[in-house]
PDB file of C-alpha atoms in Angstrom:
ATOM      1  CA  MET Y   1     -11.400  22.622  15.909  1.00  0.00           C
ATOM      2  CA  LEU Y   2      -9.430  19.401  16.072  1.00  0.00           C
ATOM      3  CA  SER Y   3      -6.052  19.379  17.754  1.00  0.00           C
ATOM      4  CA  PRO Y   4      -3.392  16.833  18.768  1.00  0.00           C
ATOM      5  CA  SER Y   5      -5.296  16.297  22.026  1.00  0.00           C
ATOM      6  CA  SER Y   6      -8.645  15.602  20.350  1.00  0.00           C
ATOM      7  CA  PRO Y   7      -9.975  12.152  21.359  1.00  0.00           C
ATOM      8  CA  ALA Y   8     -11.154   9.567  18.842  1.00  0.00           C
ATOM      9  CA  ASP Y   9     -14.833  10.302  19.372  1.00  0.00           C
ATOM     10  CA  ALA Y  10     -14.318  13.987  18.583  1.00  0.00           C
ATOM     11  CA  VAL Y  11     -12.370  13.113  15.431  1.00  0.00           C
ATOM     12  CA  ILE Y  12     -15.107  10.722  14.328  1.00  0.00           C
ATOM     13  CA  ALA Y  13     -17.803  13.320  15.002  1.00  0.00           C
ATOM     14  CA  HIS Y  14     -15.876  15.801  12.898  1.00  0.00           C
ATOM     15  CA  LEU Y  15     -15.542  13.281  10.074  1.00  0.00           C
ATOM     16  CA  LYS Y  16     -19.287  12.642  10.154  1.00  0.00           C
ATOM     17  CA  SER Y  17     -19.924  16.384   9.921  1.00  0.00           C
ATOM     18  CA  LEU Y  18     -17.963  16.373   6.640  1.00  0.00           C
ATOM     19  CA  ARG Y  19     -19.993  13.568   5.083  1.00  0.00           C
ATOM     20  CA  ALA Y  20     -20.317  14.052   1.313  1.00  0.00           C
ATOM     21  CA  GLU Y  21     -22.809  11.573  -0.095  1.00  0.00           C
ATOM     22  CA  GLU Y  22     -22.296  12.966  -3.581  1.00  0.00           C
ATOM     23  CA  ASN Y  23     -18.741  11.609  -3.637  1.00  0.00           C
ATOM     24  CA  LEU Y  24     -19.633   7.982  -2.898  1.00  0.00           C
ATOM     25  CA  ALA Y  25     -20.653   6.987  -6.416  1.00  0.00           C
ATOM     26  CA  GLY Y  26     -17.364   8.293  -7.796  1.00  0.00           C
ATOM     27  CA  MET Y  27     -15.415   6.399  -5.170  1.00  0.00           C
ATOM     28  CA  ALA Y  28     -17.273   3.197  -5.999  1.00  0.00           C
ATOM     29  CA  ARG Y  29     -16.336   3.583  -9.683  1.00  0.00           C
ATOM     30  CA  PHE Y  30     -12.675   3.483  -8.640  1.00  0.00           C
ATOM     31  CA  GLY Y  31     -13.130   0.271  -6.724  1.00  0.00           C
ATOM     32  CA  ILE Y  32     -13.264   1.876  -3.308  1.00  0.00           C
ATOM     33  CA  GLU Y  33     -15.468   0.096  -0.770  1.00  0.00           C
ATOM     34  CA  THR Y  34     -18.123   2.637   0.200  1.00  0.00           C
ATOM     35  CA  LYS Y  35     -20.289   0.645   2.617  1.00  0.00           C
ATOM     36  CA  THR Y  36     -18.759   2.444   5.599  1.00  0.00           C
ATOM     37  CA  ALA Y  37     -17.463   5.492   3.714  1.00  0.00           C
ATOM     38  CA  LEU Y  38     -18.402   9.109   4.351  1.00  0.00           C
ATOM     39  CA  GLY Y  39     -17.211  10.399   0.998  1.00  0.00           C
ATOM     40  CA  ILE Y  40     -14.321  12.522   2.328  1.00  0.00           C
ATOM     41  CA  SER Y  41     -11.345  12.971   0.002  1.00  0.00           C
ATOM     42  CA  ASN Y  42      -7.874  11.720   0.885  1.00  0.00           C
ATOM     43  CA  ALA Y  43      -6.561  15.265   0.542  1.00  0.00           C
ATOM     44  CA  GLU Y  44      -8.928  16.407   3.298  1.00  0.00           C
ATOM     45  CA  LEU Y  45      -7.979  13.393   5.430  1.00  0.00           C
ATOM     46  CA  ARG Y  46      -4.296  14.236   5.048  1.00  0.00           C
ATOM     47  CA  ARG Y  47      -5.053  17.804   6.160  1.00  0.00           C
ATOM     48  CA  ILE Y  48      -6.860  16.472   9.245  1.00  0.00           C
ATOM     49  CA  ALA Y  49      -3.993  14.111   9.991  1.00  0.00           C
ATOM     50  CA  ARG Y  50      -1.566  17.022   9.964  1.00  0.00           C
ATOM     51  CA  SER Y  51      -3.710  18.916  12.464  1.00  0.00           C
ATOM     52  CA  ILE Y  52      -4.232  16.040  14.924  1.00  0.00           C
ATOM     53  CA  LYS Y  53      -0.713  14.595  14.492  1.00  0.00           C
ATOM     54  CA  ARG Y  54       0.343  11.097  15.549  1.00  0.00           C
ATOM     55  CA  HIS Y  55      -1.315   9.460  18.560  1.00  0.00           C
ATOM     56  CA  HIS Y  56      -1.196   5.701  18.700  1.00  0.00           C
ATOM     57  CA  ALA Y  57      -3.986   4.932  21.175  1.00  0.00           C
ATOM     58  CA  ARG Y  58      -6.311   7.251  19.314  1.00  0.00           C
ATOM     59  CA  ALA Y  59      -5.325   5.591  15.992  1.00  0.00           C
ATOM     60  CA  LEU Y  60      -6.328   2.182  17.405  1.00  0.00           C
ATOM     61  CA  ALA Y  61      -9.697   3.590  18.439  1.00  0.00           C
ATOM     62  CA  LEU Y  62     -10.210   5.194  15.049  1.00  0.00           C
ATOM     63  CA  TRP Y  63      -9.515   1.881  13.332  1.00  0.00           C
ATOM     64  CA  ALA Y  64     -11.939   0.063  15.610  1.00  0.00           C
ATOM     65  CA  SER Y  65     -14.754   2.356  14.445  1.00  0.00           C
ATOM     66  CA  GLY Y  66     -14.844   0.542  11.088  1.00  0.00           C
ATOM     67  CA  ILE Y  67     -15.405   3.826   9.198  1.00  0.00           C
ATOM     68  CA  ARG Y  68     -13.356   4.099   5.997  1.00  0.00           C
ATOM     69  CA  GLU Y  69     -12.130   7.633   6.686  1.00  0.00           C
ATOM     70  CA  ALA Y  70     -11.354   6.885  10.336  1.00  0.00           C
ATOM     71  CA  ARG Y  71      -9.319   3.888   9.318  1.00  0.00           C
ATOM     72  CA  LEU Y  72      -7.300   5.909   6.837  1.00  0.00           C
ATOM     73  CA  LEU Y  73      -6.686   8.482   9.579  1.00  0.00           C
ATOM     74  CA  ALA Y  74      -5.599   5.659  11.851  1.00  0.00           C
ATOM     75  CA  ALA Y  75      -2.963   4.666   9.299  1.00  0.00           C
ATOM     76  CA  PHE Y  76      -1.874   8.280   8.799  1.00  0.00           C
ATOM     77  CA  THR Y  77      -1.538   8.999  12.542  1.00  0.00           C
ATOM     78  CA  ALA Y  78      -0.431   5.739  14.154  1.00  0.00           C
ATOM     79  CA  GLU Y  79       3.049   5.765  15.665  1.00  0.00           C
ATOM     80  CA  PRO Y  80       5.223   3.297  13.756  1.00  0.00           C
ATOM     81  CA  GLU Y  81       7.495   2.535  16.697  1.00  0.00           C
ATOM     82  CA  LYS Y  82       4.407   1.372  18.658  1.00  0.00           C
ATOM     83  CA  LEU Y  83       2.804  -0.663  15.880  1.00  0.00           C
ATOM     84  CA  THR Y  84       2.990  -4.345  16.766  1.00  0.00           C
ATOM     85  CA  LEU Y  85       2.764  -7.383  14.528  1.00  0.00           C
ATOM     86  CA  GLU Y  86      -0.431  -8.325  16.315  1.00  0.00           C
ATOM     87  CA  THR Y  87      -2.060  -5.000  15.412  1.00  0.00           C
ATOM     88  CA  ALA Y  88      -0.785  -5.128  11.841  1.00  0.00           C
ATOM     89  CA  ARG Y  89      -2.268  -8.601  11.381  1.00  0.00           C
ATOM     90  CA  LEU Y  90      -5.542  -7.519  12.973  1.00  0.00           C
ATOM     91  CA  TRP Y  91      -5.803  -4.507  10.646  1.00  0.00           C
ATOM     92  CA  ALA Y  92      -4.900  -6.620   7.621  1.00  0.00           C
ATOM     93  CA  GLY Y  93      -7.698  -9.029   8.458  1.00  0.00           C
ATOM     94  CA  ASP Y  94     -10.118  -6.120   8.052  1.00  0.00           C
ATOM     95  CA  PHE Y  95      -8.864  -5.029   4.605  1.00  0.00           C
ATOM     96  CA  ASN Y  96     -11.703  -4.808   2.104  1.00  0.00           C
ATOM     97  CA  SER Y  97     -10.397  -2.366  -0.523  1.00  0.00           C
ATOM     98  CA  TRP Y  98      -7.218  -1.676  -2.483  1.00  0.00           C
ATOM     99  CA  GLU Y  99      -7.371   1.874  -1.170  1.00  0.00           C
ATOM    100  CA  ILE Y 100      -7.222   0.794   2.452  1.00  0.00           C
ATOM    101  CA  VAL Y 101      -4.355  -1.576   1.651  1.00  0.00           C
ATOM    102  CA  ASP Y 102      -2.334   1.148  -0.046  1.00  0.00           C
ATOM    103  CA  GLY Y 103      -3.128   3.652   2.701  1.00  0.00           C
ATOM    104  CA  VAL Y 104      -1.999   1.321   5.483  1.00  0.00           C
ATOM    105  CA  ALA Y 105       1.032  -0.281   3.789  1.00  0.00           C
ATOM    106  CA  ASP Y 106       3.111   2.853   4.398  1.00  0.00           C
ATOM    107  CA  ILE Y 107       2.836   2.552   8.187  1.00  0.00           C
ATOM    108  CA  PHE Y 108       3.631  -1.175   8.060  1.00  0.00           C
ATOM    109  CA  VAL Y 109       6.819  -0.376   6.161  1.00  0.00           C
ATOM    110  CA  GLU Y 110       7.665   2.586   8.373  1.00  0.00           C
ATOM    111  CA  ALA Y 111       7.297   0.282  11.397  1.00  0.00           C
ATOM    112  CA  ARG Y 112       9.890  -2.045   9.777  1.00  0.00           C
ATOM    113  CA  LEU Y 113       7.582  -5.036   9.812  1.00  0.00           C
ATOM    114  CA  GLY Y 114       8.285  -6.087   6.238  1.00  0.00           C
ATOM    115  CA  ALA Y 115      10.789  -8.841   6.933  1.00  0.00           C
ATOM    116  CA  ILE Y 116       8.048 -10.824   8.719  1.00  0.00           C
ATOM    117  CA  LEU Y 117       4.841  -9.565   7.115  1.00  0.00           C
ATOM    118  CA  ILE Y 118       5.808  -9.523   3.412  1.00  0.00           C
ATOM    119  CA  PRO Y 119       6.413 -13.278   3.077  1.00  0.00           C
ATOM    120  CA  GLU Y 120       3.536 -14.028   5.479  1.00  0.00           C
ATOM    121  CA  PHE Y 121       1.072 -11.848   3.592  1.00  0.00           C
ATOM    122  CA  ALA Y 122       2.270 -13.075   0.181  1.00  0.00           C
ATOM    123  CA  ALA Y 123       1.490 -16.641   1.256  1.00  0.00           C
ATOM    124  CA  ASP Y 124      -2.028 -15.634   2.356  1.00  0.00           C
ATOM    125  CA  GLN Y 125      -4.721 -16.529  -0.162  1.00  0.00           C
ATOM    126  CA  ARG Y 126      -6.908 -13.542   0.628  1.00  0.00           C
ATOM    127  CA  GLU Y 127      -6.724 -11.043  -2.213  1.00  0.00           C
ATOM    128  CA  PHE Y 128      -6.252  -7.853  -0.238  1.00  0.00           C
ATOM    129  CA  ILE Y 129      -3.771  -9.362   2.190  1.00  0.00           C
ATOM    130  CA  ARG Y 130      -1.650 -10.695  -0.667  1.00  0.00           C
ATOM    131  CA  ARG Y 131      -1.887  -7.282  -2.279  1.00  0.00           C
ATOM    132  CA  THR Y 132      -0.527  -5.833   0.940  1.00  0.00           C
ATOM    133  CA  ALA Y 133       2.691  -7.851   0.606  1.00  0.00           C
ATOM    134  CA  PHE Y 134       3.479  -6.465  -2.834  1.00  0.00           C
ATOM    135  CA  THR Y 135       2.388  -2.945  -1.978  1.00  0.00           C
ATOM    136  CA  MET Y 136       4.803  -3.095   0.961  1.00  0.00           C
ATOM    137  CA  ILE Y 137       7.560  -4.223  -1.418  1.00  0.00           C
ATOM    138  CA  ALA Y 138       6.821  -1.283  -3.724  1.00  0.00           C
ATOM    139  CA  VAL Y 139       6.786   1.177  -0.790  1.00  0.00           C
ATOM    140  CA  SER Y 140       9.986  -0.306   0.654  1.00  0.00           C
ATOM    141  CA  ALA Y 141      11.821   0.001  -2.697  1.00  0.00           C
ATOM    142  CA  VAL Y 142      10.997   3.725  -2.811  1.00  0.00           C
ATOM    143  CA  HIS Y 143      11.192   4.850   0.818  1.00  0.00           C
ATOM    144  CA  LEU Y 144      13.662   2.604   2.619  1.00  0.00           C
ATOM    145  CA  LYS Y 145      16.708   4.365   1.287  1.00  0.00           C
ATOM    146  CA  ASP Y 146      18.952   2.971   4.041  1.00  0.00           C
ATOM    147  CA  GLU Y 147      17.884  -0.641   3.451  1.00  0.00           C
ATOM    148  CA  PRO Y 148      20.537  -2.714   1.665  1.00  0.00           C
ATOM    149  CA  ASP Y 149      19.705  -3.295  -1.972  1.00  0.00           C
ATOM    150  CA  ASP Y 150      20.100  -7.027  -1.479  1.00  0.00           C
ATOM    151  CA  THR Y 151      17.182  -6.995   0.994  1.00  0.00           C
ATOM    152  CA  ILE Y 152      14.988  -5.347  -1.641  1.00  0.00           C
ATOM    153  CA  LEU Y 153      16.229  -7.619  -4.427  1.00  0.00           C
ATOM    154  CA  ALA Y 154      15.393 -10.676  -2.376  1.00  0.00           C
ATOM    155  CA  TRP Y 155      11.703  -9.866  -2.883  1.00  0.00           C
ATOM    156  CA  LEU Y 156      12.039 -10.589  -6.614  1.00  0.00           C
ATOM    157  CA  ALA Y 157      11.632 -14.271  -5.777  1.00  0.00           C
ATOM    158  CA  LEU Y 158       8.170 -13.569  -4.339  1.00  0.00           C
ATOM    159  CA  ILE Y 159       7.273 -11.514  -7.371  1.00  0.00           C
ATOM    160  CA  GLU Y 160       8.197 -14.408  -9.643  1.00  0.00           C
ATOM    161  CA  ALA Y 161       6.364 -16.910  -7.454  1.00  0.00           C
ATOM    162  CA  HIS Y 162       3.087 -14.950  -7.487  1.00  0.00           C
ATOM    163  CA  ALA Y 163       3.198 -13.459 -10.989  1.00  0.00           C
ATOM    164  CA  GLY Y 164       0.500 -15.930 -12.053  1.00  0.00           C
ATOM    165  CA  ASP Y 165      -2.104 -14.649  -9.596  1.00  0.00           C
ATOM    166  CA  ASP Y 166      -4.647 -13.188 -12.010  1.00  0.00           C
ATOM    167  CA  ARG Y 167      -6.771 -11.367  -9.436  1.00  0.00           C
ATOM    168  CA  ASN Y 168      -6.864  -7.734 -10.447  1.00  0.00           C
ATOM    169  CA  PHE Y 169      -5.708  -6.150  -7.204  1.00  0.00           C
ATOM    170  CA  VAL Y 170      -2.912  -8.695  -6.769  1.00  0.00           C
ATOM    171  CA  LYS Y 171      -1.452  -8.624 -10.262  1.00  0.00           C
ATOM    172  CA  LYS Y 172      -1.390  -4.822 -10.306  1.00  0.00           C
ATOM    173  CA  ALA Y 173       0.506  -4.789  -6.981  1.00  0.00           C
ATOM    174  CA  VAL Y 174       2.945  -7.446  -8.184  1.00  0.00           C
ATOM    175  CA  ASN Y 175       3.600  -5.342 -11.293  1.00  0.00           C
ATOM    176  CA  TRP Y 176       3.988  -2.212  -9.156  1.00  0.00           C
ATOM    177  CA  ALA Y 177       6.496  -3.945  -6.901  1.00  0.00           C
ATOM    178  CA  LEU Y 178       8.601  -5.126  -9.829  1.00  0.00           C
ATOM    179  CA  ARG Y 179       8.674  -1.694 -11.432  1.00  0.00           C
ATOM    180  CA  GLN Y 180       9.556   0.088  -8.206  1.00  0.00           C
ATOM    181  CA  ILE Y 181      12.440  -2.274  -7.482  1.00  0.00           C
ATOM    182  CA  GLY Y 182      13.742  -1.714 -10.983  1.00  0.00           C
ATOM    183  CA  LYS Y 183      13.583   2.081 -10.552  1.00  0.00           C
ATOM    184  CA  ARG Y 184      15.223   2.080  -7.116  1.00  0.00           C
ATOM    185  CA  ASN Y 185      18.718   2.540  -8.498  1.00  0.00           C
ATOM    186  CA  ALA Y 186      21.130   1.219 -11.163  1.00  0.00           C
ATOM    187  CA  HIS Y 187      22.073  -1.786  -9.024  1.00  0.00           C
ATOM    188  CA  CYS Y 188      18.471  -2.939  -8.714  1.00  0.00           C
ATOM    189  CA  HIS Y 189      17.539  -2.098 -12.287  1.00  0.00           C
ATOM    190  CA  GLY Y 190      19.315  -4.985 -13.961  1.00  0.00           C
ATOM    191  CA  PRO Y 191      17.912  -7.869 -11.850  1.00  0.00           C
ATOM    192  CA  ALA Y 192      14.384  -6.425 -11.991  1.00  0.00           C
ATOM    193  CA  LEU Y 193      14.566  -5.978 -15.755  1.00  0.00           C
ATOM    194  CA  SER Y 194      15.894  -9.495 -16.168  1.00  0.00           C
ATOM    195  CA  LEU Y 195      12.923 -10.880 -14.242  1.00  0.00           C
ATOM    196  CA  ALA Y 196      10.548  -8.642 -16.193  1.00  0.00           C
ATOM    197  CA  ARG Y 197      11.854 -10.110 -19.460  1.00  0.00           C
ATOM    198  CA  ILE Y 198      11.483 -13.642 -18.152  1.00  0.00           C
ATOM    199  CA  LEU Y 199       7.882 -12.948 -17.179  1.00  0.00           C
ATOM    200  CA  ALA Y 200       7.217 -11.190 -20.488  1.00  0.00           C
ATOM    201  CA  ALA Y 201       8.052 -14.439 -22.264  1.00  0.00           C
ATOM    202  CA  ALA Y 202       6.007 -16.650 -19.902  1.00  0.00           C
ATOM    203  CA  SER Y 203       3.187 -18.862 -21.107  1.00  0.00           C
ATOM    204  CA  ASP Y 204       0.955 -17.574 -18.316  1.00  0.00           C
ATOM    205  CA  ARG Y 205      -1.112 -14.616 -19.467  1.00  0.00           C
ATOM    206  CA  THR Y 206      -0.969 -12.720 -16.169  1.00  0.00           C
ATOM    207  CA  ALA Y 207       2.779 -13.165 -15.749  1.00  0.00           C
ATOM    208  CA  ARG Y 208       3.245 -12.063 -19.352  1.00  0.00           C
ATOM    209  CA  TRP Y 209       1.224  -8.888 -18.770  1.00  0.00           C
ATOM    210  CA  ILE Y 210       3.201  -8.068 -15.601  1.00  0.00           C
ATOM    211  CA  GLY Y 211       6.500  -8.658 -17.376  1.00  0.00           C
ATOM    212  CA  LYS Y 212       5.692  -6.722 -20.553  1.00  0.00           C
ATOM    213  CA  ASP Y 213       4.392  -3.738 -18.649  1.00  0.00           C
ATOM    214  CA  ALA Y 214       7.465  -3.689 -16.411  1.00  0.00           C
ATOM    215  CA  VAL Y 215       9.839  -4.062 -19.379  1.00  0.00           C
ATOM    216  CA  ARG Y 216       8.124  -1.094 -21.055  1.00  0.00           C
ATOM    217  CA  GLU Y 217       8.670   1.134 -18.037  1.00  0.00           C
ATOM    218  CA  LEU Y 218      12.143  -0.077 -17.110  1.00  0.00           C
ATOM    219  CA  THR Y 219      13.441   0.478 -20.635  1.00  0.00           C
ATOM    220  CA  ASN Y 220      11.871   3.910 -20.930  1.00  0.00           C
ATOM    221  CA  SER Y 221      14.489   6.464 -21.888  1.00  0.00           C
ATOM    222  CA  ALA Y 222      13.620   8.758 -18.993  1.00  0.00           C
ATOM    223  CA  VAL Y 223      14.112   5.931 -16.499  1.00  0.00           C
ATOM    224  CA  LEU Y 224      17.384   4.862 -18.085  1.00  0.00           C
ATOM    225  CA  LEU Y 225      18.662   8.432 -18.045  1.00  0.00           C
ATOM    226  CA  LYS Y 226      17.694   8.985 -14.411  1.00  0.00           C
ATOM    227  CA  LEU Y 227      19.396   5.743 -13.313  1.00  0.00           C
ATOM    228  CA  LYS Y 228      22.356   6.267 -15.672  1.00  0.00           C
ATOM    229  CA  VAL Y 229      22.185   2.724 -17.022  1.00  0.00           C
TER     230      VAL Y 229
END
């Protein structure tokens, strides 16, 4: 049985014992990189993370293994107060799947690295690193309740600047970030909806898709009722 004191090699051995080859094809259909995957579900990984708890040195060793499931566990069990910019950049350089990006973005945000990494990653031409910037914006809009709204709204400029990036995993993250800012609260709703409408009328096809989809959600009656706008 795994426990909070289990070392990385024991965790990895346990993961390998759970290998489920039959799940790999399904993962691949969802755009998950399966070259180093064992086929273990995220639900099972979350269960394991709860049993082994946070342990930063072990998380670093799990990431270094290169195994998809070990890397997700690294993100789930790293200690945010110990996560450095150097480590975050190192991990980002290894990103090869939208799933890994979205699994790791939470810890980057929890470590309060967004002020530096979001603009840095948005400027990076690599698809998954740029996706990370906008995933972090989306996560921040939802989870950083104590962050001033103006800090979150400032990211709208990056959304507008990169709304023309037509790469699938980037445009979906840009759209996600815009929608999450707009749903944060009534104060954020107006500026996000205004930008969505600007993008919806853009000549660029990708920006237009991002804008129209965001307008559709931000004008949904359920959203308006929840925000009381």
